[in-house]
Amino acid sequence: MYEPKHRFVYDRIKETNKGKKTGLLQIEVTYLGTKKYFSTEVHLKPNQWNGSKVIRHPESALQNTKVKKLIDKIDEYIGNTKDFSLDGLNNFVKGRSTDDFLEYFETNLYIPKKKISLARGTEYGYHVVLNKLREFDKIKTMSDLTLENIEGFKDFLIKGDISSNTLYLQISIMKKIVHQALKDKKIHEDPFWSFDMPERVPAITIYLTEDELKEIEAFDPPFERMVEARDIFLFQCYSGLSYVDVKKLTTADITVEHDMKWIVTPR
């Protein structure tokens, strides 16, 4: 198992060699061959750093406390985080929101700006993505919204053997919620900024002819369940309702006007 490691790095960009009197003290964290640097915001002369602590500085105690606080914060994240990532550590160190993202997602199933309830089929799609995020189990808080985790979620969805268009739709739904969180100031940076969205493949719509519909109507299924499936399919064809909408249809959605029955549902 790979463990993140950290060490002090003084004057990494060689400021003291460019005429400056002091150099910045940073903490280098290495994980899986990748390095990330965290500033202690402590600037020192070469003789004020002995490799492990600040010395010969007018405020040595204060500067060492600053350095220790950053080290403690890094160690806290490493020790308490099940799925370590450098982006996650960066968010934690910068004090970004640890609000529950999944809870925000669930309570925010509304179209941004308009704030009107989603159509039934769209709402179903949002709940599918929410359940997929729960299965993925790596994006729980706002701080988990990193490029690395979003790419991981994309790979997770691909393993579910879904079509390109379904992948595009599900990532788009998540992106919409993330951007709403950005507008609500739950997060301060867009993790989708450098994310490569999956390609959307133009759908080829296949229509049934009137004769083909009549053939289906005339079909006599050998099982009762097939009779039900046939009738539901034909009902969808003639009503234009999706399977999800038909599944949720109730008698309350049917009204009578001018001696005719009408289906009245939000779309």
PDB file of C-alpha atoms in Angstrom:
ATOM      1  CA  MET A   1       0.000   0.000   0.000  1.00  0.00           C
ATOM      2  CA  TYR A   2       1.366   3.412  -0.996  1.00  0.00           C
ATOM      3  CA  GLU A   3       1.568   5.995   1.772  1.00  0.00           C
ATOM      4  CA  PRO A   4       1.909   9.737   1.153  1.00  0.00           C
ATOM      5  CA  LYS A   5       5.183  11.209   2.383  1.00  0.00           C
ATOM      6  CA  HIS A   6       6.148  14.770   3.190  1.00  0.00           C
ATOM      7  CA  ARG A   7       9.335  16.731   3.747  1.00  0.00           C
ATOM      8  CA  PHE A   8      10.489  20.321   4.120  1.00  0.00           C
ATOM      9  CA  VAL A   9      11.777  22.152   1.055  1.00  0.00           C
ATOM     10  CA  TYR A  10      13.526  25.479   1.505  1.00  0.00           C
ATOM     11  CA  ASP A  11      13.833  28.000  -1.333  1.00  0.00           C
ATOM     12  CA  ARG A  12      12.692  25.582  -4.057  1.00  0.00           C
ATOM     13  CA  ILE A  13      12.769  28.233  -6.803  1.00  0.00           C
ATOM     14  CA  LYS A  14      16.166  29.574  -5.661  1.00  0.00           C
ATOM     15  CA  GLU A  15      15.033  33.083  -4.760  1.00  0.00           C
ATOM     16  CA  THR A  16      18.194  33.679  -2.724  1.00  0.00           C
ATOM     17  CA  ASN A  17      20.271  33.028  -5.841  1.00  0.00           C
ATOM     18  CA  LYS A  18      18.370  35.790  -7.659  1.00  0.00           C
ATOM     19  CA  GLY A  19      19.316  38.590  -5.312  1.00  0.00           C
ATOM     20  CA  LYS A  20      16.567  38.149  -2.707  1.00  0.00           C
ATOM     21  CA  LYS A  21      17.517  37.924   0.956  1.00  0.00           C
ATOM     22  CA  THR A  22      14.955  35.268   1.884  1.00  0.00           C
ATOM     23  CA  GLY A  23      13.470  32.095   0.433  1.00  0.00           C
ATOM     24  CA  LEU A  24      10.079  30.449   0.997  1.00  0.00           C
ATOM     25  CA  LEU A  25       9.764  27.376   3.200  1.00  0.00           C
ATOM     26  CA  GLN A  26       7.380  24.779   1.728  1.00  0.00           C
ATOM     27  CA  ILE A  27       6.219  21.276   2.542  1.00  0.00           C
ATOM     28  CA  GLU A  28       6.474  18.786  -0.297  1.00  0.00           C
ATOM     29  CA  VAL A  29       3.926  15.948  -0.252  1.00  0.00           C
ATOM     30  CA  THR A  30       4.580  12.983  -2.548  1.00  0.00           C
ATOM     31  CA  TYR A  31       1.967  10.382  -3.436  1.00  0.00           C
ATOM     32  CA  LEU A  32       2.150   7.764  -6.204  1.00  0.00           C
ATOM     33  CA  GLY A  33       5.042   9.614  -7.833  1.00  0.00           C
ATOM     34  CA  THR A  34       3.238  12.979  -7.912  1.00  0.00           C
ATOM     35  CA  LYS A  35       4.376  15.947  -5.831  1.00  0.00           C
ATOM     36  CA  LYS A  36       2.427  18.893  -4.458  1.00  0.00           C
ATOM     37  CA  TYR A  37       3.879  21.829  -2.571  1.00  0.00           C
ATOM     38  CA  PHE A  38       2.237  23.633   0.336  1.00  0.00           C
ATOM     39  CA  SER A  39       3.427  27.060   1.427  1.00  0.00           C
ATOM     40  CA  THR A  40       4.141  27.670   5.109  1.00  0.00           C
ATOM     41  CA  GLU A  41       4.113  31.415   4.288  1.00  0.00           C
ATOM     42  CA  VAL A  42       7.387  31.599   6.183  1.00  0.00           C
ATOM     43  CA  HIS A  43      10.245  33.418   4.403  1.00  0.00           C
ATOM     44  CA  LEU A  44      13.710  32.862   5.817  1.00  0.00           C
ATOM     45  CA  LYS A  45      17.326  33.711   5.232  1.00  0.00           C
ATOM     46  CA  PRO A  46      19.534  30.685   4.438  1.00  0.00           C
ATOM     47  CA  ASN A  47      21.047  30.694   7.951  1.00  0.00           C
ATOM     48  CA  GLN A  48      17.600  30.748   9.608  1.00  0.00           C
ATOM     49  CA  TRP A  49      16.642  27.194   8.618  1.00  0.00           C
ATOM     50  CA  ASN A  50      18.489  24.135   9.893  1.00  0.00           C
ATOM     51  CA  GLY A  51      16.498  21.499   8.002  1.00  0.00           C
ATOM     52  CA  SER A  52      13.878  20.864  10.666  1.00  0.00           C
ATOM     53  CA  LYS A  53      13.127  24.164  12.402  1.00  0.00           C
ATOM     54  CA  VAL A  54      13.485  27.935  12.253  1.00  0.00           C
ATOM     55  CA  ILE A  55      16.551  29.320  14.054  1.00  0.00           C
ATOM     56  CA  ARG A  56      18.225  32.713  14.465  1.00  0.00           C
ATOM     57  CA  HIS A  57      14.984  34.506  13.593  1.00  0.00           C
ATOM     58  CA  PRO A  58      13.553  37.375  15.673  1.00  0.00           C
ATOM     59  CA  GLU A  59      10.269  35.436  15.862  1.00  0.00           C
ATOM     60  CA  SER A  60      11.540  31.851  15.730  1.00  0.00           C
ATOM     61  CA  ALA A  61       8.887  30.516  18.125  1.00  0.00           C
ATOM     62  CA  LEU A  62       6.032  32.095  16.152  1.00  0.00           C
ATOM     63  CA  GLN A  63       7.380  30.877  12.805  1.00  0.00           C
ATOM     64  CA  ASN A  64       7.919  27.334  14.130  1.00  0.00           C
ATOM     65  CA  THR A  65       4.319  27.324  15.404  1.00  0.00           C
ATOM     66  CA  LYS A  66       3.135  28.305  11.914  1.00  0.00           C
ATOM     67  CA  VAL A  67       5.130  25.489  10.353  1.00  0.00           C
ATOM     68  CA  LYS A  68       3.901  22.955  12.924  1.00  0.00           C
ATOM     69  CA  LYS A  69       0.245  23.901  12.329  1.00  0.00           C
ATOM     70  CA  LEU A  70       0.587  23.147   8.619  1.00  0.00           C
ATOM     71  CA  ILE A  71       2.378  19.845   9.278  1.00  0.00           C
ATOM     72  CA  ASP A  72      -0.311  18.858  11.807  1.00  0.00           C
ATOM     73  CA  LYS A  73      -3.062  19.685   9.293  1.00  0.00           C
ATOM     74  CA  ILE A  74      -1.405  17.569   6.609  1.00  0.00           C
ATOM     75  CA  ASP A  75      -0.912  14.679   9.054  1.00  0.00           C
ATOM     76  CA  GLU A  76      -4.548  14.976  10.175  1.00  0.00           C
ATOM     77  CA  TYR A  77      -5.800  14.547   6.603  1.00  0.00           C
ATOM     78  CA  ILE A  78      -3.406  11.656   5.901  1.00  0.00           C
ATOM     79  CA  GLY A  79      -4.390   9.887   9.124  1.00  0.00           C
ATOM     80  CA  ASN A  80      -8.152  10.323   8.844  1.00  0.00           C
ATOM     81  CA  THR A  81      -8.820  10.003   5.122  1.00  0.00           C
ATOM     82  CA  LYS A  82      -9.677   6.619   3.655  1.00  0.00           C
ATOM     83  CA  ASP A  83      -9.291   7.645   0.000  1.00  0.00           C
ATOM     84  CA  PHE A  84      -6.278   9.948  -0.036  1.00  0.00           C
ATOM     85  CA  SER A  85      -5.732  12.339  -2.927  1.00  0.00           C
ATOM     86  CA  LEU A  86      -3.463  15.346  -3.337  1.00  0.00           C
ATOM     87  CA  ASP A  87      -6.407  17.441  -4.537  1.00  0.00           C
ATOM     88  CA  GLY A  88      -8.386  16.421  -1.469  1.00  0.00           C
ATOM     89  CA  LEU A  89      -5.446  17.328   0.762  1.00  0.00           C
ATOM     90  CA  ASN A  90      -5.182  20.698  -0.978  1.00  0.00           C
ATOM     91  CA  ASN A  91      -8.881  21.373  -0.324  1.00  0.00           C
ATOM     92  CA  PHE A  92      -8.524  20.351   3.312  1.00  0.00           C
ATOM     93  CA  VAL A  93      -5.450  22.505   3.909  1.00  0.00           C
ATOM     94  CA  LYS A  94      -7.161  25.507   2.305  1.00  0.00           C
ATOM     95  CA  GLY A  95     -10.169  24.978   4.564  1.00  0.00           C
ATOM     96  CA  ARG A  96     -12.676  24.397   1.804  1.00  0.00           C
ATOM     97  CA  SER A  97     -16.188  23.282   2.637  1.00  0.00           C
ATOM     98  CA  THR A  98     -16.761  19.829   4.077  1.00  0.00           C
ATOM     99  CA  ASP A  99     -20.536  20.159   3.655  1.00  0.00           C
ATOM    100  CA  ASP A 100     -22.309  16.973   2.594  1.00  0.00           C
ATOM    101  CA  PHE A 101     -22.427  17.036  -1.221  1.00  0.00           C
ATOM    102  CA  LEU A 102     -24.795  14.067  -1.511  1.00  0.00           C
ATOM    103  CA  GLU A 103     -27.267  15.724   0.845  1.00  0.00           C
ATOM    104  CA  TYR A 104     -26.996  18.956  -1.168  1.00  0.00           C
ATOM    105  CA  PHE A 105     -27.571  16.972  -4.378  1.00  0.00           C
ATOM    106  CA  GLU A 106     -30.671  15.290  -2.957  1.00  0.00           C
ATOM    107  CA  THR A 107     -32.239  18.506  -1.684  1.00  0.00           C
ATOM    108  CA  ASN A 108     -31.394  20.458  -4.825  1.00  0.00           C
ATOM    109  CA  LEU A 109     -33.372  18.500  -7.431  1.00  0.00           C
ATOM    110  CA  TYR A 110     -34.583  21.668  -9.084  1.00  0.00           C
ATOM    111  CA  ILE A 111     -33.744  23.353 -12.351  1.00  0.00           C
ATOM    112  CA  PRO A 112     -31.228  26.139 -11.586  1.00  0.00           C
ATOM    113  CA  LYS A 113     -32.674  29.693 -11.653  1.00  0.00           C
ATOM    114  CA  LYS A 114     -36.234  28.639 -12.519  1.00  0.00           C
ATOM    115  CA  LYS A 115     -36.512  26.590  -9.329  1.00  0.00           C
ATOM    116  CA  ILE A 116     -39.399  24.543 -10.694  1.00  0.00           C
ATOM    117  CA  SER A 117     -39.846  20.828 -10.126  1.00  0.00           C
ATOM    118  CA  LEU A 118     -38.117  18.573 -12.606  1.00  0.00           C
ATOM    119  CA  ALA A 119     -40.114  16.569 -15.115  1.00  0.00           C
ATOM    120  CA  ARG A 120     -40.622  13.008 -13.939  1.00  0.00           C
ATOM    121  CA  GLY A 121     -38.197  11.427 -16.391  1.00  0.00           C
ATOM    122  CA  THR A 122     -35.525  14.033 -15.641  1.00  0.00           C
ATOM    123  CA  GLU A 123     -35.999  13.629 -11.897  1.00  0.00           C
ATOM    124  CA  TYR A 124     -35.532   9.879 -12.311  1.00  0.00           C
ATOM    125  CA  GLY A 125     -32.236  10.532 -14.130  1.00  0.00           C
ATOM    126  CA  TYR A 126     -31.035  12.739 -11.267  1.00  0.00           C
ATOM    127  CA  HIS A 127     -31.841  10.024  -8.727  1.00  0.00           C
ATOM    128  CA  VAL A 128     -29.935   7.469 -10.824  1.00  0.00           C
ATOM    129  CA  VAL A 129     -26.830   9.692 -10.719  1.00  0.00           C
ATOM    130  CA  LEU A 130     -27.246  10.270  -6.973  1.00  0.00           C
ATOM    131  CA  ASN A 131     -27.385   6.506  -6.370  1.00  0.00           C
ATOM    132  CA  LYS A 132     -24.339   5.990  -8.608  1.00  0.00           C
ATOM    133  CA  LEU A 133     -22.426   8.565  -6.541  1.00  0.00           C
ATOM    134  CA  ARG A 134     -23.352   6.672  -3.378  1.00  0.00           C
ATOM    135  CA  GLU A 135     -22.049   3.454  -4.946  1.00  0.00           C
ATOM    136  CA  PHE A 136     -18.841   5.203  -6.036  1.00  0.00           C
ATOM    137  CA  ASP A 137     -18.352   6.287  -2.405  1.00  0.00           C
ATOM    138  CA  LYS A 138     -15.478   8.718  -3.064  1.00  0.00           C
ATOM    139  CA  ILE A 139     -17.442  11.950  -3.457  1.00  0.00           C
ATOM    140  CA  LYS A 140     -19.258  12.624  -0.208  1.00  0.00           C
ATOM    141  CA  THR A 141     -18.411  16.169   0.828  1.00  0.00           C
ATOM    142  CA  MET A 142     -17.872  19.404  -1.093  1.00  0.00           C
ATOM    143  CA  SER A 143     -14.135  18.980  -0.507  1.00  0.00           C
ATOM    144  CA  ASP A 144     -14.262  15.699  -2.426  1.00  0.00           C
ATOM    145  CA  LEU A 145     -15.257  17.590  -5.599  1.00  0.00           C
ATOM    146  CA  THR A 146     -11.862  17.390  -7.261  1.00  0.00           C
ATOM    147  CA  LEU A 147     -10.867  16.789 -10.876  1.00  0.00           C
ATOM    148  CA  GLU A 148      -9.279  13.501  -9.822  1.00  0.00           C
ATOM    149  CA  ASN A 149     -12.481  12.235  -8.178  1.00  0.00           C
ATOM    150  CA  ILE A 150     -14.724  13.365 -11.038  1.00  0.00           C
ATOM    151  CA  GLU A 151     -12.511  11.516 -13.521  1.00  0.00           C
ATOM    152  CA  GLY A 152     -12.688   8.509 -11.202  1.00  0.00           C
ATOM    153  CA  PHE A 153     -16.488   8.739 -11.196  1.00  0.00           C
ATOM    154  CA  LYS A 154     -16.490   8.865 -14.998  1.00  0.00           C
ATOM    155  CA  ASP A 155     -14.372   5.672 -15.115  1.00  0.00           C
ATOM    156  CA  PHE A 156     -16.729   4.076 -12.575  1.00  0.00           C
ATOM    157  CA  LEU A 157     -19.732   4.815 -14.817  1.00  0.00           C
ATOM    158  CA  ILE A 158     -17.937   3.456 -17.897  1.00  0.00           C
ATOM    159  CA  LYS A 159     -17.364   0.150 -16.081  1.00  0.00           C
ATOM    160  CA  GLY A 160     -21.146  -0.084 -15.734  1.00  0.00           C
ATOM    161  CA  ASP A 161     -21.313  -0.755 -19.480  1.00  0.00           C
ATOM    162  CA  ILE A 162     -23.484   2.228 -20.395  1.00  0.00           C
ATOM    163  CA  SER A 163     -23.819   3.935 -23.766  1.00  0.00           C
ATOM    164  CA  SER A 164     -21.849   7.064 -24.688  1.00  0.00           C
ATOM    165  CA  ASN A 165     -24.989   9.181 -24.554  1.00  0.00           C
ATOM    166  CA  THR A 166     -26.014   7.838 -21.135  1.00  0.00           C
ATOM    167  CA  LEU A 167     -22.503   8.593 -19.856  1.00  0.00           C
ATOM    168  CA  TYR A 168     -22.737  12.123 -21.262  1.00  0.00           C
ATOM    169  CA  LEU A 169     -26.164  12.624 -19.670  1.00  0.00           C
ATOM    170  CA  GLN A 170     -25.128  11.371 -16.226  1.00  0.00           C
ATOM    171  CA  ILE A 171     -21.938  13.454 -16.140  1.00  0.00           C
ATOM    172  CA  SER A 172     -23.946  16.482 -17.329  1.00  0.00           C
ATOM    173  CA  ILE A 173     -26.405  16.024 -14.454  1.00  0.00           C
ATOM    174  CA  MET A 174     -23.572  15.955 -11.933  1.00  0.00           C
ATOM    175  CA  LYS A 175     -21.959  18.991 -13.598  1.00  0.00           C
ATOM    176  CA  LYS A 176     -25.229  20.932 -13.296  1.00  0.00           C
ATOM    177  CA  ILE A 177     -25.442  20.233  -9.546  1.00  0.00           C
ATOM    178  CA  VAL A 178     -21.756  21.124  -9.055  1.00  0.00           C
ATOM    179  CA  HIS A 179     -22.253  24.428 -10.879  1.00  0.00           C
ATOM    180  CA  GLN A 180     -25.277  25.127  -8.681  1.00  0.00           C
ATOM    181  CA  ALA A 181     -23.051  24.525  -5.636  1.00  0.00           C
ATOM    182  CA  LEU A 182     -20.595  27.010  -7.143  1.00  0.00           C
ATOM    183  CA  LYS A 183     -23.370  29.618  -7.486  1.00  0.00           C
ATOM    184  CA  ASP A 184     -24.490  28.933  -3.913  1.00  0.00           C
ATOM    185  CA  LYS A 185     -20.869  29.485  -2.770  1.00  0.00           C
ATOM    186  CA  LYS A 186     -20.646  25.968  -1.350  1.00  0.00           C
ATOM    187  CA  ILE A 187     -17.423  25.608  -3.352  1.00  0.00           C
ATOM    188  CA  HIS A 188     -15.126  28.305  -4.720  1.00  0.00           C
ATOM    189  CA  GLU A 189     -13.493  26.619  -7.711  1.00  0.00           C
ATOM    190  CA  ASP A 190     -15.023  24.710 -10.620  1.00  0.00           C
ATOM    191  CA  PRO A 191     -13.644  21.129 -10.596  1.00  0.00           C
ATOM    192  CA  PHE A 192     -15.052  20.675 -14.113  1.00  0.00           C
ATOM    193  CA  TRP A 193     -12.919  23.530 -15.500  1.00  0.00           C
ATOM    194  CA  SER A 194     -10.296  21.235 -17.060  1.00  0.00           C
ATOM    195  CA  PHE A 195     -12.451  18.095 -17.232  1.00  0.00           C
ATOM    196  CA  ASP A 196     -12.918  16.486 -20.656  1.00  0.00           C
ATOM    197  CA  MET A 197     -16.625  15.845 -21.096  1.00  0.00           C
ATOM    198  CA  PRO A 198     -17.489  12.536 -22.820  1.00  0.00           C
ATOM    199  CA  GLU A 199     -18.595  12.845 -26.423  1.00  0.00           C
ATOM    200  CA  ARG A 200     -22.267  12.782 -27.277  1.00  0.00           C
ATOM    201  CA  VAL A 201     -23.174  10.564 -30.221  1.00  0.00           C
ATOM    202  CA  PRO A 202     -26.096  11.811 -32.350  1.00  0.00           C
ATOM    203  CA  ALA A 203     -29.018   9.446 -31.780  1.00  0.00           C
ATOM    204  CA  ILE A 204     -30.647   7.793 -34.761  1.00  0.00           C
ATOM    205  CA  THR A 205     -34.393   7.795 -34.170  1.00  0.00           C
ATOM    206  CA  ILE A 206     -36.246   4.793 -35.580  1.00  0.00           C
ATOM    207  CA  TYR A 207     -39.969   5.196 -36.158  1.00  0.00           C
ATOM    208  CA  LEU A 208     -42.562   2.458 -36.384  1.00  0.00           C
ATOM    209  CA  THR A 209     -44.879   2.618 -39.363  1.00  0.00           C
ATOM    210  CA  GLU A 210     -48.657   2.398 -39.034  1.00  0.00           C
ATOM    211  CA  ASP A 211     -48.571  -1.139 -40.462  1.00  0.00           C
ATOM    212  CA  GLU A 212     -45.929  -2.193 -37.922  1.00  0.00           C
ATOM    213  CA  LEU A 213     -48.048  -0.831 -35.074  1.00  0.00           C
ATOM    214  CA  LYS A 214     -51.043  -2.796 -36.379  1.00  0.00           C
ATOM    215  CA  GLU A 215     -48.898  -5.960 -36.422  1.00  0.00           C
ATOM    216  CA  ILE A 216     -48.013  -5.402 -32.760  1.00  0.00           C
ATOM    217  CA  GLU A 217     -51.683  -4.792 -31.936  1.00  0.00           C
ATOM    218  CA  ALA A 218     -52.623  -8.064 -33.645  1.00  0.00           C
ATOM    219  CA  PHE A 219     -49.870 -10.028 -31.906  1.00  0.00           C
ATOM    220  CA  ASP A 220     -51.299 -12.611 -29.473  1.00  0.00           C
ATOM    221  CA  PRO A 221     -48.690 -13.196 -26.735  1.00  0.00           C
ATOM    222  CA  PRO A 222     -48.524 -16.663 -25.143  1.00  0.00           C
ATOM    223  CA  PHE A 223     -48.059 -15.234 -21.618  1.00  0.00           C
ATOM    224  CA  GLU A 224     -50.081 -12.722 -19.617  1.00  0.00           C
ATOM    225  CA  ARG A 225     -46.975 -10.673 -18.773  1.00  0.00           C
ATOM    226  CA  MET A 226     -46.236 -10.272 -22.472  1.00  0.00           C
ATOM    227  CA  VAL A 227     -49.789  -9.025 -23.011  1.00  0.00           C
ATOM    228  CA  GLU A 228     -49.137  -6.344 -20.400  1.00  0.00           C
ATOM    229  CA  ALA A 229     -45.795  -5.426 -21.982  1.00  0.00           C
ATOM    230  CA  ARG A 230     -47.417  -5.172 -25.423  1.00  0.00           C
ATOM    231  CA  ASP A 231     -50.211  -2.949 -24.154  1.00  0.00           C
ATOM    232  CA  ILE A 232     -47.847  -0.651 -22.250  1.00  0.00           C
ATOM    233  CA  PHE A 233     -45.595  -0.328 -25.304  1.00  0.00           C
ATOM    234  CA  LEU A 234     -48.532   0.536 -27.561  1.00  0.00           C
ATOM    235  CA  PHE A 235     -49.796   3.019 -24.983  1.00  0.00           C
ATOM    236  CA  GLN A 236     -46.376   4.719 -25.044  1.00  0.00           C
ATOM    237  CA  CYS A 237     -46.419   4.831 -28.843  1.00  0.00           C
ATOM    238  CA  TYR A 238     -49.818   6.508 -29.022  1.00  0.00           C
ATOM    239  CA  SER A 239     -49.443   8.795 -25.986  1.00  0.00           C
ATOM    240  CA  GLY A 240     -45.826   9.847 -26.491  1.00  0.00           C
ATOM    241  CA  LEU A 241     -45.070   9.152 -22.830  1.00  0.00           C
ATOM    242  CA  SER A 242     -41.778   7.624 -21.746  1.00  0.00           C
ATOM    243  CA  TYR A 243     -41.692   4.347 -19.826  1.00  0.00           C
ATOM    244  CA  VAL A 244     -40.804   6.226 -16.628  1.00  0.00           C
ATOM    245  CA  ASP A 245     -43.805   8.541 -17.064  1.00  0.00           C
ATOM    246  CA  VAL A 246     -46.150   5.625 -17.770  1.00  0.00           C
ATOM    247  CA  LYS A 247     -44.863   3.801 -14.709  1.00  0.00           C
ATOM    248  CA  LYS A 248     -45.720   6.796 -12.499  1.00  0.00           C
ATOM    249  CA  LEU A 249     -49.076   7.471 -14.139  1.00  0.00           C
ATOM    250  CA  THR A 250     -52.108   7.400 -11.821  1.00  0.00           C
ATOM    251  CA  THR A 251     -55.839   7.971 -12.252  1.00  0.00           C
ATOM    252  CA  ALA A 252     -55.285  11.429 -10.739  1.00  0.00           C
ATOM    253  CA  ASP A 253     -53.402  12.354 -13.928  1.00  0.00           C
ATOM    254  CA  ILE A 254     -56.453  11.654 -16.104  1.00  0.00           C
ATOM    255  CA  THR A 255     -59.116  14.306 -16.564  1.00  0.00           C
ATOM    256  CA  VAL A 256     -62.358  14.289 -18.573  1.00  0.00           C
ATOM    257  CA  GLU A 257     -63.196  17.178 -20.883  1.00  0.00           C
ATOM    258  CA  HIS A 258     -65.796  17.259 -23.667  1.00  0.00           C
ATOM    259  CA  ASP A 259     -66.568  13.574 -23.035  1.00  0.00           C
ATOM    260  CA  MET A 260     -62.927  12.673 -23.702  1.00  0.00           C
ATOM    261  CA  LYS A 261     -60.188  11.491 -21.352  1.00  0.00           C
ATOM    262  CA  TRP A 262     -56.972  13.535 -21.251  1.00  0.00           C
ATOM    263  CA  ILE A 263     -53.646  12.817 -19.579  1.00  0.00           C
ATOM    264  CA  VAL A 264     -52.393  15.918 -17.792  1.00  0.00           C
ATOM    265  CA  THR A 265     -48.869  15.573 -16.383  1.00  0.00           C
ATOM    266  CA  PRO A 266     -45.851  17.932 -16.135  1.00  0.00           C
ATOM    267  CA  ARG A 267     -43.221  17.363 -18.835  1.00  0.00           C
TER     268      ARG A 267
END
